[in-house]
Coordinates of C-alpha atoms and ligand atoms in Angstrom, one line a residue:
X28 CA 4.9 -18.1 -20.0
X29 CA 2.0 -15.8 -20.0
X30 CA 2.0 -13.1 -16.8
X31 CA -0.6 -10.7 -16.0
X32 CA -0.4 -8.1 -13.7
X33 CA -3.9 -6.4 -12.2
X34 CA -3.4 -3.4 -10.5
X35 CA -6.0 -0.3 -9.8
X36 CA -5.3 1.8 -7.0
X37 CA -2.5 4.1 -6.2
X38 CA -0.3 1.4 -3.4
X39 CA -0.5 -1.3 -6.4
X40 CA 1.6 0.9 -8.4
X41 CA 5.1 0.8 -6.2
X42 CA 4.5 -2.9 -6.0
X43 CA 3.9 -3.9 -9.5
X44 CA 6.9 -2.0 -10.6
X45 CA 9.7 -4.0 -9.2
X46 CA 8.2 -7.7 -10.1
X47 CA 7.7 -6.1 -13.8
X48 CA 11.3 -5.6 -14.0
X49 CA 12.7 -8.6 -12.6
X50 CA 10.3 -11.0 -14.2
X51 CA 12.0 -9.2 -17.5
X52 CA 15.2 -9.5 -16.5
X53 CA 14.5 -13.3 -16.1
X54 CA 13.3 -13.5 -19.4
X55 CA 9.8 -13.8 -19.1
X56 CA 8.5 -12.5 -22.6
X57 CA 4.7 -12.0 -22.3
X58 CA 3.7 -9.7 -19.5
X59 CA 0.6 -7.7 -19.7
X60 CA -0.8 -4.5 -17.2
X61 CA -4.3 -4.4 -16.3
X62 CA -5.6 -1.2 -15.3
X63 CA -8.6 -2.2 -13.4
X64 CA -9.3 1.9 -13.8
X65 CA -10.3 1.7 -9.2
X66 CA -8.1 5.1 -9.2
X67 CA -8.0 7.3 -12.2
X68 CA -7.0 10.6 -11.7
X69 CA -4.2 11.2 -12.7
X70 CA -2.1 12.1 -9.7
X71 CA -3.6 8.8 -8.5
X72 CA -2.6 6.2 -10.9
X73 CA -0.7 8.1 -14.5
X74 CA 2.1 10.0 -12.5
X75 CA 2.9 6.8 -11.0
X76 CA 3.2 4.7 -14.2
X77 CA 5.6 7.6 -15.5
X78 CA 8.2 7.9 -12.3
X79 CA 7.8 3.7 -11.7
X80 CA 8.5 3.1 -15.1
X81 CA 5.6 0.8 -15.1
X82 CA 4.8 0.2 -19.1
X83 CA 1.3 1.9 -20.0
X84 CA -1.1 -0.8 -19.0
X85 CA -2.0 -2.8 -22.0
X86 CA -5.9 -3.1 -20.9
X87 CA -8.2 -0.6 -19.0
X88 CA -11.2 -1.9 -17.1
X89 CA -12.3 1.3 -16.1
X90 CA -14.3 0.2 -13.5
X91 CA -14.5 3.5 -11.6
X92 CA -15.7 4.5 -8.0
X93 CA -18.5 3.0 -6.4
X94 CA -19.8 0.6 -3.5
X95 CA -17.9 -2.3 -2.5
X96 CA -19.7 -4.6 -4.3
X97 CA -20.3 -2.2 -7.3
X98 CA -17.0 -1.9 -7.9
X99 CA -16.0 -5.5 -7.3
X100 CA -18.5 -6.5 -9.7
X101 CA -17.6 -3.8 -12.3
X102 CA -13.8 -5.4 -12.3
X103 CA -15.1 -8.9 -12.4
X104 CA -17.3 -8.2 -15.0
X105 CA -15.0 -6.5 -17.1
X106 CA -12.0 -9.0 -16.2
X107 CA -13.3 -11.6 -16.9
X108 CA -13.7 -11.5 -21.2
X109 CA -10.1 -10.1 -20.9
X110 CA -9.3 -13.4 -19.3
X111 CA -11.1 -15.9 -21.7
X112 CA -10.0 -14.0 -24.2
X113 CA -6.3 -14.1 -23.7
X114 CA -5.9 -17.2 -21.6
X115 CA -2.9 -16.1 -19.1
X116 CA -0.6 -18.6 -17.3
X117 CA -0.6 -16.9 -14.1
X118 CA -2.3 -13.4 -12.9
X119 CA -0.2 -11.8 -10.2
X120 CA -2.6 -9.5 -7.9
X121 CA -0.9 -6.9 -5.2
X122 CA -2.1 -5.8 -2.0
X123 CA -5.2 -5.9 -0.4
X124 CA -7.6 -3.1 -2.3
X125 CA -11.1 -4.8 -4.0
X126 CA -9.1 -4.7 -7.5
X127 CA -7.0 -7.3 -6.3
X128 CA -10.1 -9.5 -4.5
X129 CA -12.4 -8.8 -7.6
X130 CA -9.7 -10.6 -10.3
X131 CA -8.8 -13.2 -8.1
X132 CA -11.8 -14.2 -7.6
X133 CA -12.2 -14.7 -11.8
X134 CA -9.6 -15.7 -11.2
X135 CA -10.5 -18.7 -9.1
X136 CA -13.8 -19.2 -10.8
X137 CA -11.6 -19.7 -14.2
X138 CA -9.0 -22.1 -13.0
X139 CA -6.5 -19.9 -13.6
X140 CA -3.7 -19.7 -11.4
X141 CA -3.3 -16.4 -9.4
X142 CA -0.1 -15.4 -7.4
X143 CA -0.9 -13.2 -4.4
X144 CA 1.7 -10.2 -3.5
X145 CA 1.8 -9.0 -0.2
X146 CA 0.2 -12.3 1.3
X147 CA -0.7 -13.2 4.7
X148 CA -1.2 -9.8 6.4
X149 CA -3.9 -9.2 9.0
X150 CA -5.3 -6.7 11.1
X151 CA -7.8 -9.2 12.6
X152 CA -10.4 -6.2 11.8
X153 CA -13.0 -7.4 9.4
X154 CA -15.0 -3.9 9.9
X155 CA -11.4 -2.8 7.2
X156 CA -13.0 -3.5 3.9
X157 CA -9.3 -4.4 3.2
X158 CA -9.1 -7.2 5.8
X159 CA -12.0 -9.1 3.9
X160 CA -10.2 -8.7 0.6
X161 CA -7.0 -10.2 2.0
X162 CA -8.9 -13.4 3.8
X163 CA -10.6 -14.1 0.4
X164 CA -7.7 -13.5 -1.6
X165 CA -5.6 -15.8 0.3
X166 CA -7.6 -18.3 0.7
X167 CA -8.0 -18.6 -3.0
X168 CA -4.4 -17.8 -4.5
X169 CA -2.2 -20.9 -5.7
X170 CA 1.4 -18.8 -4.6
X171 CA 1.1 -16.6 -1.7
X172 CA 4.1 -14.0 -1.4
X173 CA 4.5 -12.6 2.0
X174 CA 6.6 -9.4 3.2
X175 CA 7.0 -10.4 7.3
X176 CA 7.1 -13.7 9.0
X177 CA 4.2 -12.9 10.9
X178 CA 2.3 -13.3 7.4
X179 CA 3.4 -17.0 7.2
X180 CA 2.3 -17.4 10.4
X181 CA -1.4 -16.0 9.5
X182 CA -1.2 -18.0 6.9
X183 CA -0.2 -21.6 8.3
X184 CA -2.7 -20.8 11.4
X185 CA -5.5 -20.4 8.6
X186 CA -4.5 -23.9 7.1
X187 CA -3.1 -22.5 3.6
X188 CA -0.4 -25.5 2.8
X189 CA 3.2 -24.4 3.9
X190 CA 4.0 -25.0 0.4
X191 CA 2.3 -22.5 -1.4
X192 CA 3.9 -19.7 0.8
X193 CA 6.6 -17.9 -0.2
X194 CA 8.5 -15.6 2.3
X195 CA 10.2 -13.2 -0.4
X196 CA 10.3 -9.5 1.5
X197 CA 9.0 -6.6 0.7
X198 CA 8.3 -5.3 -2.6
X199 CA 7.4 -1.5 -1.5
X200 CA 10.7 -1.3 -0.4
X201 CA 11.9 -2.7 -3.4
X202 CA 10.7 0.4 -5.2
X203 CA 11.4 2.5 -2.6
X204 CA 15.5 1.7 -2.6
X205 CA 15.6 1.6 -6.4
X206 CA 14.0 5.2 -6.7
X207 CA 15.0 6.9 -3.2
X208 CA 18.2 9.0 -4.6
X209 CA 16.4 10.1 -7.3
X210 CA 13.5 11.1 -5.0
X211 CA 16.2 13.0 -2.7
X212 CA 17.2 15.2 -6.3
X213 CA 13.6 16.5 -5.6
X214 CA 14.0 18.2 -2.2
X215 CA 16.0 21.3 -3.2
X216 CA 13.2 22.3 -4.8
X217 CA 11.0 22.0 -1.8
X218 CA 13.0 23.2 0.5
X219 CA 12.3 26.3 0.6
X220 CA 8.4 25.8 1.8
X221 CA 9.5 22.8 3.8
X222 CA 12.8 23.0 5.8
X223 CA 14.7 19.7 6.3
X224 CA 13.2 17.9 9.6
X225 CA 11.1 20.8 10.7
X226 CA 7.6 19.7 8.9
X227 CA 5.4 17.0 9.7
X228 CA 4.3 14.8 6.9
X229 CA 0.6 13.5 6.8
X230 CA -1.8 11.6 5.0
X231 CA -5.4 10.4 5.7
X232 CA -8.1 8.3 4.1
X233 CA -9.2 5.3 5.7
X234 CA -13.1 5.7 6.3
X235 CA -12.9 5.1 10.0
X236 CA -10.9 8.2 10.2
X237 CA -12.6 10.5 7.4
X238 CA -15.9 9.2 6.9
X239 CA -17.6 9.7 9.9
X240 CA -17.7 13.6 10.7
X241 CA -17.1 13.5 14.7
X242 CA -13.9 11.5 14.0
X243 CA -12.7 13.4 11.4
X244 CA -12.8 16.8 13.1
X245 CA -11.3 15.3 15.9
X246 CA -8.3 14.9 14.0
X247 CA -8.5 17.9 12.6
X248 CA -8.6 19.8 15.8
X249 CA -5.3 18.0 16.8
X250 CA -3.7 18.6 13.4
X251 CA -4.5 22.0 14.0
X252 CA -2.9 22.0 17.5
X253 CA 0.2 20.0 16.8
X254 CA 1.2 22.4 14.3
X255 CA 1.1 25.8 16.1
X256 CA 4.6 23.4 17.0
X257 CA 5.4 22.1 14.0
X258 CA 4.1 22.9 10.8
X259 CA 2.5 20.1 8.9
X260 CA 2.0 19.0 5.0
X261 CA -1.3 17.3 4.2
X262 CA -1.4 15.8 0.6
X263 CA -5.6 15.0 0.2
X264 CA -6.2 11.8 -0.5
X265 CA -9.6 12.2 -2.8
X266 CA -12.1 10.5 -0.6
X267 CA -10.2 13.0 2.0
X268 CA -10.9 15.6 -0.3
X269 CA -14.8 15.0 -0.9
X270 CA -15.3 14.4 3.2
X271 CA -13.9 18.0 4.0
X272 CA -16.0 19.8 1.4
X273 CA -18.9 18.1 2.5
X274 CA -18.2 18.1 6.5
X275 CA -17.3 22.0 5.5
X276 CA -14.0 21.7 7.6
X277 CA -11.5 24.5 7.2
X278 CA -7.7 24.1 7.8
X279 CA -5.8 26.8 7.6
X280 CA -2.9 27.7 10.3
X281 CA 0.4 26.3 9.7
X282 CA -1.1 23.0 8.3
X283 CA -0.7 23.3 4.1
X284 CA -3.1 21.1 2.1
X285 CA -2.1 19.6 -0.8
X286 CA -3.2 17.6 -3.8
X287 CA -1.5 14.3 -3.8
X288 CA 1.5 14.2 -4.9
X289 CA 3.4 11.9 -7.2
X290 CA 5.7 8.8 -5.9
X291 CA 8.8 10.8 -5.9
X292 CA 7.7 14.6 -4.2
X293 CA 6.3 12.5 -1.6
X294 CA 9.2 10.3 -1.1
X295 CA 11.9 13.2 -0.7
X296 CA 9.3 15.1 2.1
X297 CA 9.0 12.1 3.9
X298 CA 12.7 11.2 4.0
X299 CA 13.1 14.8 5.5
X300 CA 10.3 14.8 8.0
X301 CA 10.3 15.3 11.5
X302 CA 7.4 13.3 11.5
X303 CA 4.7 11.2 9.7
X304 CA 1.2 11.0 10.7
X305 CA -0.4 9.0 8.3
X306 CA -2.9 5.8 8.4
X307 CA -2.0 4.3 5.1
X308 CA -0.8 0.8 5.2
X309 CA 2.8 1.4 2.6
X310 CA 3.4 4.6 4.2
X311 CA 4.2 2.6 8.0
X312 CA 6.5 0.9 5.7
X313 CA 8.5 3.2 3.9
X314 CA 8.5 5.3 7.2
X315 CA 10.1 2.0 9.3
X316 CA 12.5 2.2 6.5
X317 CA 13.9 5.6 6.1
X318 CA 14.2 5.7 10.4
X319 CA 11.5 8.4 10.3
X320 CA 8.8 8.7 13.3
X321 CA 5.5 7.5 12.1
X322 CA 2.6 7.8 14.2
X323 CA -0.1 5.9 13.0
X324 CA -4.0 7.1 13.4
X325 CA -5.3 3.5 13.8
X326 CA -6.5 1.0 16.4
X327 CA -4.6 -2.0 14.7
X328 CA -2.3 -2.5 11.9
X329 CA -2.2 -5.5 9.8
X330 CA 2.0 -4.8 9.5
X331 CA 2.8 -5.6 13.3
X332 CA 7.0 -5.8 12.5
X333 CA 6.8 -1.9 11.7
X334 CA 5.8 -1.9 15.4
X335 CA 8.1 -4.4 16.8
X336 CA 11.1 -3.9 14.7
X337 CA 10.4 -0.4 13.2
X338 CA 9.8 3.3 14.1
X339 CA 5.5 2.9 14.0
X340 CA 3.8 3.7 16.9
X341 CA -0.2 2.9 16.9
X342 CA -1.8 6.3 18.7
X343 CA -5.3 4.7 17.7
X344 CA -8.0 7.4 17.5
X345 CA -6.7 8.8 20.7
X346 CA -5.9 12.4 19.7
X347 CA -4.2 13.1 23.4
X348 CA -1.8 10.1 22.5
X349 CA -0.8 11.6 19.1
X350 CA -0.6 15.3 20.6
X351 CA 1.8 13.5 23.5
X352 CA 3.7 11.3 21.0
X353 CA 4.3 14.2 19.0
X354 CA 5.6 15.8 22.1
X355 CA 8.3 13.5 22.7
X356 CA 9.7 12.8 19.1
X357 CA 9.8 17.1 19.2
X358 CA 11.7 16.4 22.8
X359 CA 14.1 14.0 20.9
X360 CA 13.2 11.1 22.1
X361 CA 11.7 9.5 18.6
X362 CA 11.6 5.5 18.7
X363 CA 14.6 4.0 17.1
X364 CA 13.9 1.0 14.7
X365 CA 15.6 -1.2 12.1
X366 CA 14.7 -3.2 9.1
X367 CA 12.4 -6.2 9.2
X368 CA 14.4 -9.5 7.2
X369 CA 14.3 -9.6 3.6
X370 CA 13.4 -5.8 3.4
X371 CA 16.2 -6.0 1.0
X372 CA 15.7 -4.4 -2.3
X373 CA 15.7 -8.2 -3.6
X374 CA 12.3 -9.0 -2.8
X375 CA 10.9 -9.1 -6.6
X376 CA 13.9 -10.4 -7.4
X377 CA 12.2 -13.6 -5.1
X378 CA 9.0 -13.6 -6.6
X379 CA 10.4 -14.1 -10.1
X380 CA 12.7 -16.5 -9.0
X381 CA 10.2 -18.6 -7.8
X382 CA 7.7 -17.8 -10.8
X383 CA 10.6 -18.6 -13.3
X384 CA 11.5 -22.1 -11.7
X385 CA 8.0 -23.1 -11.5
X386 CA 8.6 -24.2 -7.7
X387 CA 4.9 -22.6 -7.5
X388 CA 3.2 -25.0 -9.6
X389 CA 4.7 -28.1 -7.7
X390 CA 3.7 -26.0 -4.4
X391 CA 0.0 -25.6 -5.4
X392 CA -0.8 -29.1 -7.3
X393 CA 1.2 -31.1 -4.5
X394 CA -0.8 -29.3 -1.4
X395 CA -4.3 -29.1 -2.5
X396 CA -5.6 -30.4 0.9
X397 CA -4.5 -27.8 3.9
X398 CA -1.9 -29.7 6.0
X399 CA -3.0 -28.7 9.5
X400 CA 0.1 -30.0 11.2
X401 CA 2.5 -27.3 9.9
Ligands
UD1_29 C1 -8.7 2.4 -1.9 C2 -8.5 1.1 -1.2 C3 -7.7 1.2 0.1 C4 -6.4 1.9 -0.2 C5 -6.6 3.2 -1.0 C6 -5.3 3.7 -1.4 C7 -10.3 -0.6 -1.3 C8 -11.5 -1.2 -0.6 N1 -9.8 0.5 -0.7 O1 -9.4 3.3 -1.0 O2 -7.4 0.0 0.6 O3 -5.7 2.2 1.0 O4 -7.4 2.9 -2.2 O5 -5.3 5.0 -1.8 O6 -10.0 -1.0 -2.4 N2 -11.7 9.0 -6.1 C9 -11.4 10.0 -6.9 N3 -10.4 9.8 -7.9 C10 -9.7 8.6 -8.0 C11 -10.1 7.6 -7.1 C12 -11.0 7.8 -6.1 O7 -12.0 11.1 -6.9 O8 -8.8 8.5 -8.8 C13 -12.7 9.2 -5.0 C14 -14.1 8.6 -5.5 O9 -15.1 9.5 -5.0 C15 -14.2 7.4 -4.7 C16 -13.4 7.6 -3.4 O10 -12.3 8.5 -3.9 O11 -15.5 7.0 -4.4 C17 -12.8 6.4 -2.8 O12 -12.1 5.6 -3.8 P1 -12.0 4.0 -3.7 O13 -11.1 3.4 -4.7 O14 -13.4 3.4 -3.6 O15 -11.4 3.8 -2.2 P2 -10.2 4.5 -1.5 O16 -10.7 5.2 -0.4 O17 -9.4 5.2 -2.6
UDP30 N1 2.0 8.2 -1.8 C1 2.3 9.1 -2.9 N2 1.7 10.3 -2.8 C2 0.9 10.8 -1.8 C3 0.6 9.8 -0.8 C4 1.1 8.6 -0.8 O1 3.0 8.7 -3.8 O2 0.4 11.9 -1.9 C5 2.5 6.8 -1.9 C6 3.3 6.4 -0.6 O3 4.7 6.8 -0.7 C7 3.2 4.9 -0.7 C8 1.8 4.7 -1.3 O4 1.4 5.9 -1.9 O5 4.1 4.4 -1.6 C9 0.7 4.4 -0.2 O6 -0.5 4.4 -0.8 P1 -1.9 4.7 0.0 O7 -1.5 5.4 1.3 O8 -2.8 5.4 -0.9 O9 -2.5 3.3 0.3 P2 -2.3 2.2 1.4 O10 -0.9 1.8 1.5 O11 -2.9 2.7 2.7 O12 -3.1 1.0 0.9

């Protein structure tokens, strides 16, 4: 059986990494990376093939940056030869970023079979370029893996067949437990600028938070604030990066600004956070799963169970609701959480399972017509 994996930007790499391995370990012989080049520096896409152990992608689309439908296009155009050419069994897309809409949808258009990872979540926000990707991708994948119940459910209500949805877990946290003591080896080191559980972790690039100037110095200013009580790390997201130079916003103050750092640095300082304020959608993940505080700088968030089971907290773009949440996890009073099902370690393991045993092929020829009464 012939497997491809497309991945492009930097949350595809911690979920390929996992169904790599356990597709191996199953035996599955031909397996081939596809770069679709969406992120390519390298602290955004090389350091992660090197700590993941993700084998150097056999194929590099380097699409690049650009508009929405500039860079969809650029992947489709370049995906689609590499598909002809090579004639794959199934192509495994991750996530929700336009690399995985752009190769499904050659996908489709080909007839080849496409498994979806990380299926069925919603934030019931189209305005999120990501929501749009996850609706079409969805509604065109043959085996739809899902991380949360409440992704089945999405599903189901949308009239995909009960049988092409698989409810396997959650393969962030896959890598995340397979790498997290090795990660921990990397905080002696960092220590000594950041001292265990007395920084505040944060990340930022979603364009309804950066792109727009009045927004984004509104977050500033209460960056700024919360951290004349607690001192706060900011690795830059690029897009981040280009908005402050060209808004000409200054942070200085006890808030240090970082380049982003690779899977492992950034593992070990949020394990030892007070604190993450963040509005990336793997980081209210991990966060729910190392029992850190995460307060999360978004009016929805398509991965409700990290609020109803987990340590997330949705401040919106509220800045007096961050600045007062802050306050009480400082006060001790930090929302307690546990671990959604299947966030297991095992969830991969799932995928290939179901991969392997072909129960995905019966799924998707048996159910071609959605079954509205599940
Ligand atoms: C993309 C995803 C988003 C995901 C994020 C993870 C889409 C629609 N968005 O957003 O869902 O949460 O990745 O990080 O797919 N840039 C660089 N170097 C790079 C990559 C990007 O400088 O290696 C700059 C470019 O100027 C680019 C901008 O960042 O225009 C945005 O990159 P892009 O991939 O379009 O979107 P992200 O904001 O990274
Ligand atoms: N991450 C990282 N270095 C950083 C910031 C994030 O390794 O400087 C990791 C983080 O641990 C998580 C993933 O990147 O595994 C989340 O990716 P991102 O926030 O870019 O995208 P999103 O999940 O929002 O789509």
């Amino acid at each position: 059986m012939k497997i491809f994996h497309v991945v492009g930007a930097r949350p595809n790499f911690m979920k390929v990494a996992p169904v790599y391995r356990a597709l191996e370990r199953q035996g599955v012989s031909s397996q081939t990376v596809v770069h679709t080049g969406q992120h390519y520096d390298a602290n955004m896409s090389e350091v992660f093939f090197r700590e993941l152990g993700i084998p150097r992608p056999d194929i590099n689309l380097r699409a690049g940056s650009g508009s929405h439908p500039q860079q969809t296009a650029a992947i489709m155009v370049g995906f689609e030869p590499v598909v002809l050419k090579r004639a794959p069994d199934l192509v495994l897309v991750y996530g929700d970023v336009n690399s995985t809409v752009a190769a499904t949808l050659v996908c489709a258009k080909l007839g080849v079979p496409v498994g979806h990872v990380e299926a069925g979540l919603r934030s019931f926000d189209r305005s999120m370029p990501e929501e749009i990707n996850r609706i079409v991708t969805d509604s065109l994948a043959d085996a739809l893996f899902t991380p949360s119940e409440d992704g089945n459910e999405n599903l189901m209500r949308e009239g995909i067949p009960k049988g092409k949805i698989f409810f396997v877990g959650n393969v962030m946290i896959d890598s995340l437990l397979h790498l997290l003591l090795l990660a921990l080896e990397r905080y002696p080191a960092l220590a000594e600028r950041f001292a265990l559980r007395e920084y505040g972790l944060v990340t930022l690039h979603r364009p309804s938070n950066v792109d727009n100037d009045e927004t984004l110095f509104k977050i500033l200013d209460a960056l700024l604030e919360i951290s004349v009580d607690l001192p706060l790390v900011f690795p830059v997201h690029p897009r981040t990066r280009q908005r402050l130079a060209s808004a000409g916003a200054q942070l200085d103050g006890r808030v240090t600004l970082a380049e982003p750092l690779g899977y492992l640095d950034f593992l070990a300082l949020e394990q030892y956070a007070k604190l993450v304020i963040t509005d990336s959608g793997g980081i209210q993940e991990e966060t729910t799963c190392l029992g850190v505080p995460c307060l999360t700088v978004r009016e929805n968030t398509e991965r409700p169970v990290t609020l109803s089971m987990g340590t997330n907290v949705l401040v919106g773009r509220d800045m007096d609701r961050l600045k007062q949440q802050v306050a009480c996890i400082l006060r001790g009073e930090a929302k307690k959480g546990k671990l959604p099902p299947l966030w297991d370690g095992k969830a991969a393991e799932r995928i290939s399972q179901t991969i392997v045993s072909g129960a995905w092929r019966t799924a998707s020829s048996s159910s071609k017509m959605p079954c509205l009464s599940t």
